PDB file of C-alpha atoms in Angstrom:
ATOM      1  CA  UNK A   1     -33.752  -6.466  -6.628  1.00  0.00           C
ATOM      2  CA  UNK A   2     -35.532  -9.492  -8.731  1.00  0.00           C
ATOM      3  CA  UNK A   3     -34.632  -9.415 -12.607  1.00  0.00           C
ATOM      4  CA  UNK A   4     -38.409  -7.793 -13.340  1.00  0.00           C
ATOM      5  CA  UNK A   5     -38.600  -5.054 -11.506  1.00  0.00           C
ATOM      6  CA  UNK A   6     -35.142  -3.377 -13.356  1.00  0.00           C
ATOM      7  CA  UNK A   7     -35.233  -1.588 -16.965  1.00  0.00           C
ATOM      8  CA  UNK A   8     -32.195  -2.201 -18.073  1.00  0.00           C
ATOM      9  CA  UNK A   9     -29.653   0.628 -18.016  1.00  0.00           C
ATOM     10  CA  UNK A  10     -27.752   2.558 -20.648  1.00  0.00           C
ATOM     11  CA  UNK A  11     -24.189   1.481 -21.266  1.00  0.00           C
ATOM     12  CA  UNK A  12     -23.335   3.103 -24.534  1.00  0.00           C
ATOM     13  CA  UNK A  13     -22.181   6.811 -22.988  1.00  0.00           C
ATOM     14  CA  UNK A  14     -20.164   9.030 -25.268  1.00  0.00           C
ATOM     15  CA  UNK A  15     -17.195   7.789 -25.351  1.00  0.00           C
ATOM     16  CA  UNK A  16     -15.605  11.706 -25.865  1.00  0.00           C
ATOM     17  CA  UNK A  17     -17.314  12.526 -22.421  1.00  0.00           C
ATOM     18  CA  UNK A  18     -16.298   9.327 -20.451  1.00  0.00           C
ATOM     19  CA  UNK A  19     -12.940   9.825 -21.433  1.00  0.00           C
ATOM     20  CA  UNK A  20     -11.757  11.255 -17.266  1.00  0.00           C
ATOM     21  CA  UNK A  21      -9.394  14.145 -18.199  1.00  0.00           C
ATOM     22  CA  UNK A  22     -12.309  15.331 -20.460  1.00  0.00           C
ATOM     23  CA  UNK A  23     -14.991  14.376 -17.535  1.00  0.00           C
ATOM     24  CA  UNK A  24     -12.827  16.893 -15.674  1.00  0.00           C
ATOM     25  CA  UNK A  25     -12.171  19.540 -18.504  1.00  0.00           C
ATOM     26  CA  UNK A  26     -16.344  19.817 -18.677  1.00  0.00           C
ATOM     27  CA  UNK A  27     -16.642  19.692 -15.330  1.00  0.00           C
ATOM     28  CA  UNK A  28     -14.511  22.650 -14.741  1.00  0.00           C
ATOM     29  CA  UNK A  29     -16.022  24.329 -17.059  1.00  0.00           C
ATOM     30  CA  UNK A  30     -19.760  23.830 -15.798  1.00  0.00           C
ATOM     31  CA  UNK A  31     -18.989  25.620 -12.765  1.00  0.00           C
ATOM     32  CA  UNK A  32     -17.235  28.845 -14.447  1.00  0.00           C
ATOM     33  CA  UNK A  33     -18.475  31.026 -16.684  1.00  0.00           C
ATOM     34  CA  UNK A  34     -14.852  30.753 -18.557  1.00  0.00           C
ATOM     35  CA  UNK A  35     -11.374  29.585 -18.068  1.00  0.00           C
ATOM     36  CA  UNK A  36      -8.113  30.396 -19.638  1.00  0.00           C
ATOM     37  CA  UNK A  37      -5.873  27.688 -20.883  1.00  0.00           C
ATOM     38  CA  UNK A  38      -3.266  28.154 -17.816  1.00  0.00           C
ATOM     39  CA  UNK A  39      -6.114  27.859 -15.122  1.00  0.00           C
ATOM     40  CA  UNK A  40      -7.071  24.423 -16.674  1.00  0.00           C
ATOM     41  CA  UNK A  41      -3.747  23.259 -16.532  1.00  0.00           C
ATOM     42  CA  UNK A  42      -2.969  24.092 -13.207  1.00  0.00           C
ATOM     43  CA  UNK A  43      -6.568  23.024 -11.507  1.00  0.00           C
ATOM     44  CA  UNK A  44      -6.876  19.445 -14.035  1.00  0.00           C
ATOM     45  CA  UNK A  45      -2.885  19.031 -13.527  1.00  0.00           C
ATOM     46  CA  UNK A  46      -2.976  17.921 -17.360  1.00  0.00           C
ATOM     47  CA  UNK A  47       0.414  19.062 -19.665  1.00  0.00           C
ATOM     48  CA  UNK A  48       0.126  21.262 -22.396  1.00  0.00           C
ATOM     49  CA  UNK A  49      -0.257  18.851 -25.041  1.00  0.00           C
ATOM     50  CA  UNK A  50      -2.257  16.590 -23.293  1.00  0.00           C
ATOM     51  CA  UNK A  51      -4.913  19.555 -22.370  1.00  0.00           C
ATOM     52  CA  UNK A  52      -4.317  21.160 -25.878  1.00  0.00           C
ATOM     53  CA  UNK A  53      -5.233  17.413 -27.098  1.00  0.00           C
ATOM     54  CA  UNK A  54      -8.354  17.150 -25.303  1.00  0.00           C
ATOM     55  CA  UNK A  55      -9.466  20.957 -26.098  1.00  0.00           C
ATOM     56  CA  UNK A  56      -9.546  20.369 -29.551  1.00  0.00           C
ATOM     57  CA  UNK A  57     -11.837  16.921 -29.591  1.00  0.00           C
ATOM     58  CA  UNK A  58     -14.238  18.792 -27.693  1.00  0.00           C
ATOM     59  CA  UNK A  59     -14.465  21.953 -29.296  1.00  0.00           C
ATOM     60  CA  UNK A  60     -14.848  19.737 -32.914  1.00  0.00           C
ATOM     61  CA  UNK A  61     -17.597  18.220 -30.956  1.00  0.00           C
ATOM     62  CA  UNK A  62     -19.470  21.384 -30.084  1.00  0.00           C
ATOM     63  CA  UNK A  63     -19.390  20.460 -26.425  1.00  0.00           C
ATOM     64  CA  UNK A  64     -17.176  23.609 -25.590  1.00  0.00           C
ATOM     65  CA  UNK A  65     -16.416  27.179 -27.441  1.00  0.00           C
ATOM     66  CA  UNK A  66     -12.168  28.433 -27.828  1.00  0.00           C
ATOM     67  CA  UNK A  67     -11.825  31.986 -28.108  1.00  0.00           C
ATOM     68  CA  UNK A  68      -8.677  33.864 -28.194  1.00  0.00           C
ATOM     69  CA  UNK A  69      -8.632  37.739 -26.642  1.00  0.00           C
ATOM     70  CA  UNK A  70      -5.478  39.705 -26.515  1.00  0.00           C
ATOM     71  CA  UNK A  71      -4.879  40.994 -22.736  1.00  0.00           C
ATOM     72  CA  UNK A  72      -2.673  44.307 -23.597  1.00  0.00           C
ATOM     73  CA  UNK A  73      -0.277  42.477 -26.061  1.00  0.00           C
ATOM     74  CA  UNK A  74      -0.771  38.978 -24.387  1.00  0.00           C
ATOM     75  CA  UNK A  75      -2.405  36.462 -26.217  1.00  0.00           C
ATOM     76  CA  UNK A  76      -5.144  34.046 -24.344  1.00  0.00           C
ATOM     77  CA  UNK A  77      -7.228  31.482 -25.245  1.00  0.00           C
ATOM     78  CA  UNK A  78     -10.289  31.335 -23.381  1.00  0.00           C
ATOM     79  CA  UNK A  79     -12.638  28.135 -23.085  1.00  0.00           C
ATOM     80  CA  UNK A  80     -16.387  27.994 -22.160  1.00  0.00           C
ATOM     81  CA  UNK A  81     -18.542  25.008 -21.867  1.00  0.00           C
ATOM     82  CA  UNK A  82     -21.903  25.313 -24.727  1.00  0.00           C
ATOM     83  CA  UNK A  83     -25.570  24.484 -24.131  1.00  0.00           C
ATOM     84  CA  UNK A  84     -24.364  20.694 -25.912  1.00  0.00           C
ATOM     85  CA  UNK A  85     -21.812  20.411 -23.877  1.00  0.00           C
ATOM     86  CA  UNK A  86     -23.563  21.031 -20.250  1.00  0.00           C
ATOM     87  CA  UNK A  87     -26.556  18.243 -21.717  1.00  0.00           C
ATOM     88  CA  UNK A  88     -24.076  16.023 -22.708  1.00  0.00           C
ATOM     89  CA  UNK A  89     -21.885  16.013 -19.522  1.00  0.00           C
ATOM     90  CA  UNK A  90     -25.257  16.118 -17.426  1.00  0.00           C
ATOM     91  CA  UNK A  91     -26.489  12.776 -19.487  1.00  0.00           C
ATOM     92  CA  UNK A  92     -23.456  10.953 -18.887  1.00  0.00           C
ATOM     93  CA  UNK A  93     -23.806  11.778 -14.879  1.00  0.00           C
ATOM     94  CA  UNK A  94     -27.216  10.605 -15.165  1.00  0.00           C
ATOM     95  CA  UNK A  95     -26.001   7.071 -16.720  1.00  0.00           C
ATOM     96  CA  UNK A  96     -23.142   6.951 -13.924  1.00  0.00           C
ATOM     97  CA  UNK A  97     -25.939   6.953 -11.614  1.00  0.00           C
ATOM     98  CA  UNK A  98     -28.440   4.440 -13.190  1.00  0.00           C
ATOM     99  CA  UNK A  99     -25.101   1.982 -13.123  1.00  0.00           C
ATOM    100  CA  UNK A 100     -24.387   2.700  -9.770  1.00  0.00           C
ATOM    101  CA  UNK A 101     -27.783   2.785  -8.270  1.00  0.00           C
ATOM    102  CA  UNK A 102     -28.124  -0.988 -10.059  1.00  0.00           C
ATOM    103  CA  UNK A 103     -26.416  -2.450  -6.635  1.00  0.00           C
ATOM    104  CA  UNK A 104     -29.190  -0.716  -4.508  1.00  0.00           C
TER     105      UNK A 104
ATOM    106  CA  UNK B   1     -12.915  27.897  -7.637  1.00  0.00           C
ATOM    107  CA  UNK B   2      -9.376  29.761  -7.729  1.00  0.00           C
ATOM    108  CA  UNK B   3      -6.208  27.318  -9.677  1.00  0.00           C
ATOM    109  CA  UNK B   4      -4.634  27.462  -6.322  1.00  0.00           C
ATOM    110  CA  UNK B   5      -7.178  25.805  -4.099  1.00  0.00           C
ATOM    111  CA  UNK B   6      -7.510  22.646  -5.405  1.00  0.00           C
ATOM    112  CA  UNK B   7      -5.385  19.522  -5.415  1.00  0.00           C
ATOM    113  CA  UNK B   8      -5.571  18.216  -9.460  1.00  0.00           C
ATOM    114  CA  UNK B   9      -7.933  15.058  -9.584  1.00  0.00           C
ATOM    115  CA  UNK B  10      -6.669  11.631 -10.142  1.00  0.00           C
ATOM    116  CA  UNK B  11      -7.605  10.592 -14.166  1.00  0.00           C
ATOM    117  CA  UNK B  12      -5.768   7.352 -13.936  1.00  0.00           C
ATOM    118  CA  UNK B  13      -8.848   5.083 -13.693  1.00  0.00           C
ATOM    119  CA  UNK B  14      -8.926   1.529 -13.938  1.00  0.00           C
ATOM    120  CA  UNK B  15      -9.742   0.909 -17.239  1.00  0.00           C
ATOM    121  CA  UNK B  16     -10.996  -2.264 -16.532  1.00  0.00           C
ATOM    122  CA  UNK B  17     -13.385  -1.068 -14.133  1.00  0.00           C
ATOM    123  CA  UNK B  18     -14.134   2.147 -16.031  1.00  0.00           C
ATOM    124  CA  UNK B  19     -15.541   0.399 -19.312  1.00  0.00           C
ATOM    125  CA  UNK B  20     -19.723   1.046 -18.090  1.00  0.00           C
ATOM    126  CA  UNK B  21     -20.781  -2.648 -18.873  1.00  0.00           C
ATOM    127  CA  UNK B  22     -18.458  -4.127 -16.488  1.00  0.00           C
ATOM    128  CA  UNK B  23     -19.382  -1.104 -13.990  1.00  0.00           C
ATOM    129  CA  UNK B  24     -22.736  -2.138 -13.867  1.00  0.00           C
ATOM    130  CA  UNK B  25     -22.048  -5.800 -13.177  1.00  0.00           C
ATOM    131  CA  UNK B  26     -19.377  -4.692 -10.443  1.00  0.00           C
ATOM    132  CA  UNK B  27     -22.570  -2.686  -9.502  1.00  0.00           C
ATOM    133  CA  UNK B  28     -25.550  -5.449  -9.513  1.00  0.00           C
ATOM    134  CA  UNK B  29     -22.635  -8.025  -7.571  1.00  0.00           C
ATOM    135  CA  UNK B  30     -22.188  -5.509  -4.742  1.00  0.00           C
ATOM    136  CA  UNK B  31     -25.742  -5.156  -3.937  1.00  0.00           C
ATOM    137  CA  UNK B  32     -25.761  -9.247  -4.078  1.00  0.00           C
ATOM    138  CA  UNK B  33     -24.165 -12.099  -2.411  1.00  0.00           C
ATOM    139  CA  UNK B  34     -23.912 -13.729  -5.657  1.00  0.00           C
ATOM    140  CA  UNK B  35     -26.164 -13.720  -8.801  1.00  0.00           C
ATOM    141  CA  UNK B  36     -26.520 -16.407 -11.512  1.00  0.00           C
ATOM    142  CA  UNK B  37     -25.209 -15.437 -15.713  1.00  0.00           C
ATOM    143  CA  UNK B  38     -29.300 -15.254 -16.274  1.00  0.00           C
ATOM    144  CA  UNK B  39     -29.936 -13.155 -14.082  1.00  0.00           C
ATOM    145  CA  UNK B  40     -26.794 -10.735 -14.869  1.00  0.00           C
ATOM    146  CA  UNK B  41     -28.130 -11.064 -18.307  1.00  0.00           C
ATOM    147  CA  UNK B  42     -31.715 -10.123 -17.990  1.00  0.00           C
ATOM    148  CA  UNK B  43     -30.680  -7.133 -15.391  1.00  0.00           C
ATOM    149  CA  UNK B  44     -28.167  -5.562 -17.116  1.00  0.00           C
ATOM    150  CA  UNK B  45     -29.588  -6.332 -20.671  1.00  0.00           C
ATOM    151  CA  UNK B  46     -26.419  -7.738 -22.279  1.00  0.00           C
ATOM    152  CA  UNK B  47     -26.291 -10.402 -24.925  1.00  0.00           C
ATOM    153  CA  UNK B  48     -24.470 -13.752 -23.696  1.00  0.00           C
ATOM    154  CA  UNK B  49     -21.239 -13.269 -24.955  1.00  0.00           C
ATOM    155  CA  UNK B  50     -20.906  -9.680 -24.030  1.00  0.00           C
ATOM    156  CA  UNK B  51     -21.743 -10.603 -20.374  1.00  0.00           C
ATOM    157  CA  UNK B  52     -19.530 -14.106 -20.569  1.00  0.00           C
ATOM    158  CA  UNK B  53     -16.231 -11.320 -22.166  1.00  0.00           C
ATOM    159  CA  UNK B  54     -16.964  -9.190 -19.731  1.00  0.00           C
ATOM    160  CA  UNK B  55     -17.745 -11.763 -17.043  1.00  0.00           C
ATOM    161  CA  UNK B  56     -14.126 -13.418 -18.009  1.00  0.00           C
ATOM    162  CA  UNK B  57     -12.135  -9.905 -18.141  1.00  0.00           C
ATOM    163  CA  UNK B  58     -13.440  -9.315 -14.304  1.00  0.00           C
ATOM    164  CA  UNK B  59     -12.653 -12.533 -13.141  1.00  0.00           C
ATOM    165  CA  UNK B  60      -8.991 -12.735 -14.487  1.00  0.00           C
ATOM    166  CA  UNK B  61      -8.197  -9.891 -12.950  1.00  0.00           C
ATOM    167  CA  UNK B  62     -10.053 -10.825  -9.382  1.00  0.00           C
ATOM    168  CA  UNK B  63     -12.788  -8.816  -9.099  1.00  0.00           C
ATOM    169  CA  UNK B  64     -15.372 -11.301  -9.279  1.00  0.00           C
ATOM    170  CA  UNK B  65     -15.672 -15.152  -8.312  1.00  0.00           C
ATOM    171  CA  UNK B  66     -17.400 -17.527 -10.678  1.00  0.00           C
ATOM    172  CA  UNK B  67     -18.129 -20.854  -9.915  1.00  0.00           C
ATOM    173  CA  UNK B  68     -20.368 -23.715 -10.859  1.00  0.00           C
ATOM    174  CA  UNK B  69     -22.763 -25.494  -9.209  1.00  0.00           C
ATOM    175  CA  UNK B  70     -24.943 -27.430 -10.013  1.00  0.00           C
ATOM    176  CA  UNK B  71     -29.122 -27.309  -9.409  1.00  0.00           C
ATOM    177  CA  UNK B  72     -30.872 -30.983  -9.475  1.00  0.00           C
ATOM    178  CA  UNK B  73     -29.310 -32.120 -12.843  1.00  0.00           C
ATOM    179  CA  UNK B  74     -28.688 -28.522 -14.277  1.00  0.00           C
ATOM    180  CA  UNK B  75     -25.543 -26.670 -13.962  1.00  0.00           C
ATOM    181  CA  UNK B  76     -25.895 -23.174 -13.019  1.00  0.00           C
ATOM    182  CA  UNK B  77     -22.886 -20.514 -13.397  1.00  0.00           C
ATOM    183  CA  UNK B  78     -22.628 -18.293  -9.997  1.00  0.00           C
ATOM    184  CA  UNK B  79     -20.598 -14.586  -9.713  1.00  0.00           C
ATOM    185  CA  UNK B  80     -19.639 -12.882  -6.417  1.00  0.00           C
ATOM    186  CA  UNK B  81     -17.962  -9.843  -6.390  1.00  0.00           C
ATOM    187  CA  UNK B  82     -14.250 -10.245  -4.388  1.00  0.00           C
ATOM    188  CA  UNK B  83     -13.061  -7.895  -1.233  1.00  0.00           C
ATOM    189  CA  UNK B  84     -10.832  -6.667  -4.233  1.00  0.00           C
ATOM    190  CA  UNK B  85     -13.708  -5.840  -6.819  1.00  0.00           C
ATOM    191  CA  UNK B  86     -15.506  -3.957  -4.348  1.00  0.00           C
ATOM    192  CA  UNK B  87     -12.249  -1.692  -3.331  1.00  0.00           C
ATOM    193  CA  UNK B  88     -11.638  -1.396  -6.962  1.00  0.00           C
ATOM    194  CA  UNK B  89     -15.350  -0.134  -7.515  1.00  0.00           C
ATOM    195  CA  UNK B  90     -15.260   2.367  -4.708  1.00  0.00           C
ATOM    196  CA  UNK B  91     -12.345   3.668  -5.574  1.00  0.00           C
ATOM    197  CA  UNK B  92     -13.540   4.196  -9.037  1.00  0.00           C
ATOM    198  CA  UNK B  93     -16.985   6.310  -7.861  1.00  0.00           C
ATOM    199  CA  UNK B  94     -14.394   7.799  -5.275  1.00  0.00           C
ATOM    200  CA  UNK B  95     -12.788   9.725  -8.770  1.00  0.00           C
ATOM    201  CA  UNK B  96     -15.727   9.829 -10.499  1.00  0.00           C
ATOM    202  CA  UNK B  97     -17.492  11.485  -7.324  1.00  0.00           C
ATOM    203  CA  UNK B  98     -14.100  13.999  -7.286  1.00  0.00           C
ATOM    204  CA  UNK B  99     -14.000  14.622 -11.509  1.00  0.00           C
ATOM    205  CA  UNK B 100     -17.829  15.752 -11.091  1.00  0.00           C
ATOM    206  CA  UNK B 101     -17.179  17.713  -8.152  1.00  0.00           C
ATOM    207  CA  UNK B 102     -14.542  20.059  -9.843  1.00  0.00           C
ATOM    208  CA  UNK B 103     -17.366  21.968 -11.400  1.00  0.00           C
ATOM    209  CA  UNK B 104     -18.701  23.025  -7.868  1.00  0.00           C
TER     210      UNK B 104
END
């Protein structure tokens, strides 16, 4: 690769998205119409606080929707991924792969 | 995807390597034998003393070489990436590669 034939790539990703355990907690999501609070937990391996943590920087952000539903008398809280969140997790692949194509 | 299929992914990145300037130099070195600060600079688009933080972060830890040579009368500043940088950058596209695949 000679210096001119290269437009110079994007380093400034969102910093909320790069963050891994929240790369993971959008990932999840994008491949599930929903997921409960426990099923996050188990599949990221994250602890309660740290997940709870995490949940609530992305839902400020609008990248994911928290709803809670009562199943019988249990309470759950139920996450989905939103429209912002899918572009902004599938930008931030997209900039992973401009850096990485950069040795090719 | 069902919580008890999966093995949880690894979040503990190298933050060193994680950081997406110093990704994309890890990334230009690999696909080089070695490449001058110039033409880091003009590739990747950073100023000078981004690239020369950056450039000294890497190399203290032993993912890249840097040494000076010198062309005719001018002195020219060369980077290689080390056995150890280029581990440390596959590893980190290894759980990149396994947070993006969670979704699927």
């Amino acid at each position: 690769m000679s210096s001119d034939e290269v437009s110079t790539p994007d380093f400034a990703v969102d910093r909320l998205v790069h963050e891994p355990a929240r790369l993971g907690i959008l990932s999840v999501l994008e491949g599930q119409k929903e997921a409960d609070f426990q099923f996050l937990q188990t599949v990221l391996g994250l602890t309660k606080g740290n997940l709870s943590s995490h949940l609530s920087k992305l839902e400020a952000a609008g990248l994911i929707r928290v709803t809670k539903v009562f199943q019988g008398k249990l309470p759950r809280t139920m996450q989905e991924i939103t429209p912002a969140g899918r572009a902004a997790l599938e930008r931030h692949w997209e900039q992973m792969d401009a850096i990485r194509n950069l040795g090719r």
